[in-house]
Amino acid sequence: MSNKEGSGGFRKRKHDNFPHNQRREGKDVNSSSPVMLAFKSFQQELDARHDKYERLVKLSRDITVESKRTIFLLHRITSAPDMEDILTESEIKLDGVRQKIFQVAQELSGEDMHQFHRAITTGLQEYVEAVSFQHFIKTRSLISMDEINKQLIFTTEDNGKENKTKFTGEILLTEALGIKPDRSSI
């Protein structure tokens, strides 16, 4: 007979090692104790953070999918007359992506960006690729980071007065992608 078989040896479950009278039975927990209230608060905070992370992951996936569709659309350009229609359609698709990025910015408003970095990076990278490809097809030149940032300035209405908010541009792209805008022209 081997050591693994037989009378149990060292592989016994921990609760079997205590005599019956020393086992911990379920004790009543005072749910209003300061420690329990603190843990309840931490639980709610973590649940809210995880929910936000999941919402950001979903938005990032949507951004990725729509950006890829835009890139595939741009690959279909074969002739000059066809080009204008496809560029117009790609601009409409990218406007939809920008609205998703605006939703990301709203979710991240007042938050530490580094905690949600992994949730949004993929979508933003794909967006930059789509915008860069579209710009290259239009102009036969590369787009600058400042030009991409300018596309990510959103106008919101705040109690009847117009309020321009640079929610995402530099902040999202700089923090999430690690891209630093070119400041030499300023």
PDB file of C-alpha atoms in Angstrom, residues 2-181:
ATOM      1  CA  SER A   2       1.399   3.441  -0.943  1.00  0.00           C
ATOM      2  CA  ASN A   3       1.559   6.516   1.300  1.00  0.00           C
ATOM      3  CA  LYS A   4      -1.234   8.193  -0.666  1.00  0.00           C
ATOM      4  CA  GLU A   5      -3.592   5.358   0.062  1.00  0.00           C
ATOM      5  CA  GLY A   6      -4.323   4.027   3.478  1.00  0.00           C
ATOM      6  CA  SER A   7      -4.987   5.840   6.720  1.00  0.00           C
ATOM      7  CA  GLY A   8      -4.903   9.390   5.370  1.00  0.00           C
ATOM      8  CA  GLY A   9      -1.362  10.517   6.240  1.00  0.00           C
ATOM      9  CA  PHE A  10      -0.573  14.200   5.836  1.00  0.00           C
ATOM     10  CA  ARG A  11      -3.173  14.788   3.111  1.00  0.00           C
ATOM     11  CA  LYS A  12      -6.112  14.923   5.475  1.00  0.00           C
ATOM     12  CA  ARG A  13      -8.357  17.924   5.184  1.00  0.00           C
ATOM     13  CA  LYS A  14      -7.607  20.561   7.793  1.00  0.00           C
ATOM     14  CA  HIS A  15     -10.960  20.390   9.506  1.00  0.00           C
ATOM     15  CA  ASP A  16     -10.434  16.672  10.072  1.00  0.00           C
ATOM     16  CA  ASN A  17      -7.309  17.428  12.132  1.00  0.00           C
ATOM     17  CA  PHE A  18      -9.302  19.133  14.913  1.00  0.00           C
ATOM     18  CA  PRO A  19     -11.301  17.206  17.449  1.00  0.00           C
ATOM     19  CA  HIS A  20     -15.037  17.760  17.128  1.00  0.00           C
ATOM     20  CA  ASN A  21     -15.238  19.940  20.213  1.00  0.00           C
ATOM     21  CA  GLN A  22     -12.559  22.366  18.899  1.00  0.00           C
ATOM     22  CA  ARG A  23     -14.023  22.908  15.420  1.00  0.00           C
ATOM     23  CA  ARG A  24     -15.222  26.381  14.640  1.00  0.00           C
ATOM     24  CA  GLU A  25     -18.918  26.381  14.177  1.00  0.00           C
ATOM     25  CA  GLY A  26     -20.653  29.223  12.371  1.00  0.00           C
ATOM     26  CA  LYS A  27     -20.800  32.083  14.826  1.00  0.00           C
ATOM     27  CA  ASP A  28     -23.297  34.877  14.617  1.00  0.00           C
ATOM     28  CA  VAL A  29     -21.659  37.893  13.020  1.00  0.00           C
ATOM     29  CA  ASN A  30     -22.663  41.327  14.178  1.00  0.00           C
ATOM     30  CA  SER A  31     -23.435  43.064  10.882  1.00  0.00           C
ATOM     31  CA  SER A  32     -23.479  46.482  12.535  1.00  0.00           C
ATOM     32  CA  SER A  33     -19.957  46.278  13.940  1.00  0.00           C
ATOM     33  CA  PRO A  34     -17.531  48.947  12.692  1.00  0.00           C
ATOM     34  CA  VAL A  35     -15.354  46.335  11.006  1.00  0.00           C
ATOM     35  CA  MET A  36     -18.286  44.808   9.128  1.00  0.00           C
ATOM     36  CA  LEU A  37     -19.524  48.255   8.095  1.00  0.00           C
ATOM     37  CA  ALA A  38     -16.041  49.129   6.809  1.00  0.00           C
ATOM     38  CA  PHE A  39     -15.857  45.902   4.812  1.00  0.00           C
ATOM     39  CA  LYS A  40     -19.350  46.512   3.426  1.00  0.00           C
ATOM     40  CA  SER A  41     -18.184  49.946   2.284  1.00  0.00           C
ATOM     41  CA  PHE A  42     -15.084  48.434   0.637  1.00  0.00           C
ATOM     42  CA  GLN A  43     -17.257  45.808  -1.042  1.00  0.00           C
ATOM     43  CA  GLN A  44     -19.529  48.451  -2.544  1.00  0.00           C
ATOM     44  CA  GLU A  45     -16.555  50.509  -3.720  1.00  0.00           C
ATOM     45  CA  LEU A  46     -14.914  47.492  -5.362  1.00  0.00           C
ATOM     46  CA  ASP A  47     -18.182  46.397  -6.965  1.00  0.00           C
ATOM     47  CA  ALA A  48     -18.657  49.885  -8.427  1.00  0.00           C
ATOM     48  CA  ARG A  49     -15.077  49.903  -9.744  1.00  0.00           C
ATOM     49  CA  HIS A  50     -15.458  46.449 -11.310  1.00  0.00           C
ATOM     50  CA  ASP A  51     -18.751  47.478 -12.922  1.00  0.00           C
ATOM     51  CA  LYS A  52     -17.104  50.593 -14.367  1.00  0.00           C
ATOM     52  CA  TYR A  53     -14.180  48.502 -15.642  1.00  0.00           C
ATOM     53  CA  GLU A  54     -16.586  46.134 -17.402  1.00  0.00           C
ATOM     54  CA  ARG A  55     -18.484  49.042 -18.987  1.00  0.00           C
ATOM     55  CA  LEU A  56     -15.169  50.433 -20.245  1.00  0.00           C
ATOM     56  CA  VAL A  57     -14.134  47.047 -21.648  1.00  0.00           C
ATOM     57  CA  LYS A  58     -17.427  46.835 -23.534  1.00  0.00           C
ATOM     58  CA  LEU A  59     -17.045  50.370 -24.907  1.00  0.00           C
ATOM     59  CA  SER A  60     -13.464  49.593 -25.917  1.00  0.00           C
ATOM     60  CA  ARG A  61     -14.621  46.472 -27.766  1.00  0.00           C
ATOM     61  CA  ASP A  62     -17.257  48.528 -29.580  1.00  0.00           C
ATOM     62  CA  ILE A  63     -14.613  51.122 -30.503  1.00  0.00           C
ATOM     63  CA  THR A  64     -12.305  48.365 -31.738  1.00  0.00           C
ATOM     64  CA  VAL A  65     -14.989  46.701 -33.862  1.00  0.00           C
ATOM     65  CA  GLU A  66     -16.191  49.940 -35.469  1.00  0.00           C
ATOM     66  CA  SER A  67     -12.632  51.124 -36.093  1.00  0.00           C
ATOM     67  CA  LYS A  68     -11.764  47.817 -37.776  1.00  0.00           C
ATOM     68  CA  ARG A  69     -14.900  48.056 -39.909  1.00  0.00           C
ATOM     69  CA  THR A  70     -13.819  51.534 -40.955  1.00  0.00           C
ATOM     70  CA  ILE A  71     -10.364  50.257 -41.889  1.00  0.00           C
ATOM     71  CA  PHE A  72     -11.888  47.400 -43.916  1.00  0.00           C
ATOM     72  CA  LEU A  73     -14.186  49.895 -45.624  1.00  0.00           C
ATOM     73  CA  LEU A  74     -11.223  52.100 -46.524  1.00  0.00           C
ATOM     74  CA  HIS A  75      -9.426  49.096 -48.018  1.00  0.00           C
ATOM     75  CA  ARG A  76     -12.256  48.860 -50.586  1.00  0.00           C
ATOM     76  CA  ILE A  77     -11.281  52.104 -52.309  1.00  0.00           C
ATOM     77  CA  THR A  78     -10.483  51.202 -55.903  1.00  0.00           C
ATOM     78  CA  SER A  79     -11.369  54.209 -58.031  1.00  0.00           C
ATOM     79  CA  ALA A  80     -11.533  57.980 -57.678  1.00  0.00           C
ATOM     80  CA  PRO A  81     -15.356  58.352 -58.005  1.00  0.00           C
ATOM     81  CA  ASP A  82     -15.860  55.520 -55.534  1.00  0.00           C
ATOM     82  CA  MET A  83     -13.347  57.115 -53.172  1.00  0.00           C
ATOM     83  CA  GLU A  84     -15.516  60.085 -52.150  1.00  0.00           C
ATOM     84  CA  ASP A  85     -18.471  57.879 -51.214  1.00  0.00           C
ATOM     85  CA  ILE A  86     -16.296  55.568 -49.146  1.00  0.00           C
ATOM     86  CA  LEU A  87     -14.526  58.465 -47.419  1.00  0.00           C
ATOM     87  CA  THR A  88     -17.907  59.987 -46.543  1.00  0.00           C
ATOM     88  CA  GLU A  89     -19.128  56.672 -45.153  1.00  0.00           C
ATOM     89  CA  SER A  90     -15.898  56.217 -43.195  1.00  0.00           C
ATOM     90  CA  GLU A  91     -16.295  59.686 -41.670  1.00  0.00           C
ATOM     91  CA  ILE A  92     -19.808  58.764 -40.513  1.00  0.00           C
ATOM     92  CA  LYS A  93     -18.462  55.562 -38.943  1.00  0.00           C
ATOM     93  CA  LEU A  94     -15.642  57.442 -37.220  1.00  0.00           C
ATOM     94  CA  ASP A  95     -18.134  59.973 -35.835  1.00  0.00           C
ATOM     95  CA  GLY A  96     -19.914  57.035 -34.198  1.00  0.00           C
ATOM     96  CA  VAL A  97     -16.599  55.848 -32.768  1.00  0.00           C
ATOM     97  CA  ARG A  98     -15.924  59.334 -31.401  1.00  0.00           C
ATOM     98  CA  GLN A  99     -19.250  59.213 -29.586  1.00  0.00           C
ATOM     99  CA  LYS A 100     -18.146  55.958 -27.942  1.00  0.00           C
ATOM    100  CA  ILE A 101     -14.865  57.626 -26.965  1.00  0.00           C
ATOM    101  CA  PHE A 102     -16.914  60.452 -25.455  1.00  0.00           C
ATOM    102  CA  GLN A 103     -18.765  57.849 -23.363  1.00  0.00           C
ATOM    103  CA  VAL A 104     -15.391  56.484 -22.224  1.00  0.00           C
ATOM    104  CA  ALA A 105     -14.329  59.999 -21.255  1.00  0.00           C
ATOM    105  CA  GLN A 106     -17.512  60.486 -19.254  1.00  0.00           C
ATOM    106  CA  GLU A 107     -16.926  57.192 -17.423  1.00  0.00           C
ATOM    107  CA  LEU A 108     -13.358  58.241 -16.610  1.00  0.00           C
ATOM    108  CA  SER A 109     -14.222  61.748 -15.491  1.00  0.00           C
ATOM    109  CA  GLY A 110     -12.722  62.212 -12.030  1.00  0.00           C
ATOM    110  CA  GLU A 111     -11.113  58.764 -12.005  1.00  0.00           C
ATOM    111  CA  ASP A 112      -7.505  57.639 -11.907  1.00  0.00           C
ATOM    112  CA  MET A 113      -6.874  56.763 -15.532  1.00  0.00           C
ATOM    113  CA  HIS A 114      -4.187  54.206 -14.699  1.00  0.00           C
ATOM    114  CA  GLN A 115      -6.682  51.932 -12.963  1.00  0.00           C
ATOM    115  CA  PHE A 116      -8.624  51.526 -16.211  1.00  0.00           C
ATOM    116  CA  HIS A 117      -5.740  51.672 -18.679  1.00  0.00           C
ATOM    117  CA  ARG A 118      -6.005  48.047 -19.801  1.00  0.00           C
ATOM    118  CA  ALA A 119      -9.742  48.330 -20.346  1.00  0.00           C
ATOM    119  CA  ILE A 120      -9.515  51.058 -23.006  1.00  0.00           C
ATOM    120  CA  THR A 121      -6.088  50.863 -24.650  1.00  0.00           C
ATOM    121  CA  THR A 122      -7.006  48.416 -27.403  1.00  0.00           C
ATOM    122  CA  GLY A 123      -9.971  50.431 -28.609  1.00  0.00           C
ATOM    123  CA  LEU A 124      -8.030  53.680 -28.651  1.00  0.00           C
ATOM    124  CA  GLN A 125      -5.149  52.105 -30.569  1.00  0.00           C
ATOM    125  CA  GLU A 126      -7.546  50.822 -33.201  1.00  0.00           C
ATOM    126  CA  TYR A 127      -9.224  54.238 -33.435  1.00  0.00           C
ATOM    127  CA  VAL A 128      -5.858  55.946 -34.010  1.00  0.00           C
ATOM    128  CA  GLU A 129      -5.085  53.398 -36.720  1.00  0.00           C
ATOM    129  CA  ALA A 130      -8.425  54.015 -38.471  1.00  0.00           C
ATOM    130  CA  VAL A 131      -8.103  57.806 -38.321  1.00  0.00           C
ATOM    131  CA  SER A 132      -4.500  57.618 -39.523  1.00  0.00           C
ATOM    132  CA  PHE A 133      -5.416  55.395 -42.456  1.00  0.00           C
ATOM    133  CA  GLN A 134      -8.336  57.605 -43.452  1.00  0.00           C
ATOM    134  CA  HIS A 135      -6.156  60.727 -43.250  1.00  0.00           C
ATOM    135  CA  PHE A 136      -3.441  59.062 -45.327  1.00  0.00           C
ATOM    136  CA  ILE A 137      -5.920  58.119 -48.053  1.00  0.00           C
ATOM    137  CA  LYS A 138      -7.291  61.678 -48.147  1.00  0.00           C
ATOM    138  CA  THR A 139      -4.005  63.594 -48.026  1.00  0.00           C
ATOM    139  CA  ARG A 140      -1.200  61.122 -48.709  1.00  0.00           C
ATOM    140  CA  SER A 141       0.438  62.334 -45.495  1.00  0.00           C
ATOM    141  CA  LEU A 142       0.561  61.211 -41.888  1.00  0.00           C
ATOM    142  CA  ILE A 143      -1.749  62.741 -39.318  1.00  0.00           C
ATOM    143  CA  SER A 144      -0.260  64.447 -36.275  1.00  0.00           C
ATOM    144  CA  MET A 145      -1.269  63.736 -32.717  1.00  0.00           C
ATOM    145  CA  ASP A 146      -2.585  67.288 -32.400  1.00  0.00           C
ATOM    146  CA  GLU A 147      -4.928  66.720 -35.345  1.00  0.00           C
ATOM    147  CA  ILE A 148      -6.266  63.545 -33.739  1.00  0.00           C
ATOM    148  CA  ASN A 149      -6.749  65.417 -30.458  1.00  0.00           C
ATOM    149  CA  LYS A 150      -8.686  68.183 -32.231  1.00  0.00           C
ATOM    150  CA  GLN A 151     -11.175  65.578 -33.441  1.00  0.00           C
ATOM    151  CA  LEU A 152     -11.753  64.544 -29.839  1.00  0.00           C
ATOM    152  CA  ILE A 153     -12.989  67.849 -28.472  1.00  0.00           C
ATOM    153  CA  PHE A 154     -16.663  67.530 -27.652  1.00  0.00           C
ATOM    154  CA  THR A 155     -19.257  70.236 -27.260  1.00  0.00           C
ATOM    155  CA  THR A 156     -21.737  69.575 -24.492  1.00  0.00           C
ATOM    156  CA  GLU A 157     -24.712  71.563 -23.322  1.00  0.00           C
ATOM    157  CA  ASP A 158     -24.546  72.581 -19.687  1.00  0.00           C
ATOM    158  CA  ASN A 159     -27.738  74.293 -18.447  1.00  0.00           C
ATOM    159  CA  GLY A 160     -28.393  76.058 -21.719  1.00  0.00           C
ATOM    160  CA  LYS A 161     -24.907  77.409 -22.288  1.00  0.00           C
ATOM    161  CA  GLU A 162     -22.477  75.765 -24.633  1.00  0.00           C
ATOM    162  CA  ASN A 163     -19.434  74.322 -22.968  1.00  0.00           C
ATOM    163  CA  LYS A 164     -16.467  73.018 -24.969  1.00  0.00           C
ATOM    164  CA  THR A 165     -14.850  70.173 -23.153  1.00  0.00           C
ATOM    165  CA  LYS A 166     -11.555  68.648 -24.138  1.00  0.00           C
ATOM    166  CA  PHE A 167     -12.579  65.462 -22.371  1.00  0.00           C
ATOM    167  CA  THR A 168     -10.504  62.962 -24.212  1.00  0.00           C
ATOM    168  CA  GLY A 169      -8.047  64.108 -26.815  1.00  0.00           C
ATOM    169  CA  GLU A 170      -4.791  64.564 -25.067  1.00  0.00           C
ATOM    170  CA  ILE A 171      -5.779  62.957 -21.794  1.00  0.00           C
ATOM    171  CA  LEU A 172      -7.009  59.625 -23.141  1.00  0.00           C
ATOM    172  CA  LEU A 173      -4.471  59.233 -25.893  1.00  0.00           C
ATOM    173  CA  THR A 174      -1.534  60.414 -23.818  1.00  0.00           C
ATOM    174  CA  GLU A 175      -2.364  58.350 -20.756  1.00  0.00           C
ATOM    175  CA  ALA A 176      -3.802  55.236 -22.340  1.00  0.00           C
ATOM    176  CA  LEU A 177      -1.497  54.866 -25.295  1.00  0.00           C
ATOM    177  CA  GLY A 178       1.604  56.495 -23.871  1.00  0.00           C
ATOM    178  CA  ILE A 179       1.715  58.856 -26.849  1.00  0.00           C
ATOM    179  CA  LYS A 180       3.065  62.306 -26.143  1.00  0.00           C
ATOM    180  CA  PRO A 181       1.788  65.103 -28.387  1.00  0.00           C
TER     181      PRO A 181
END
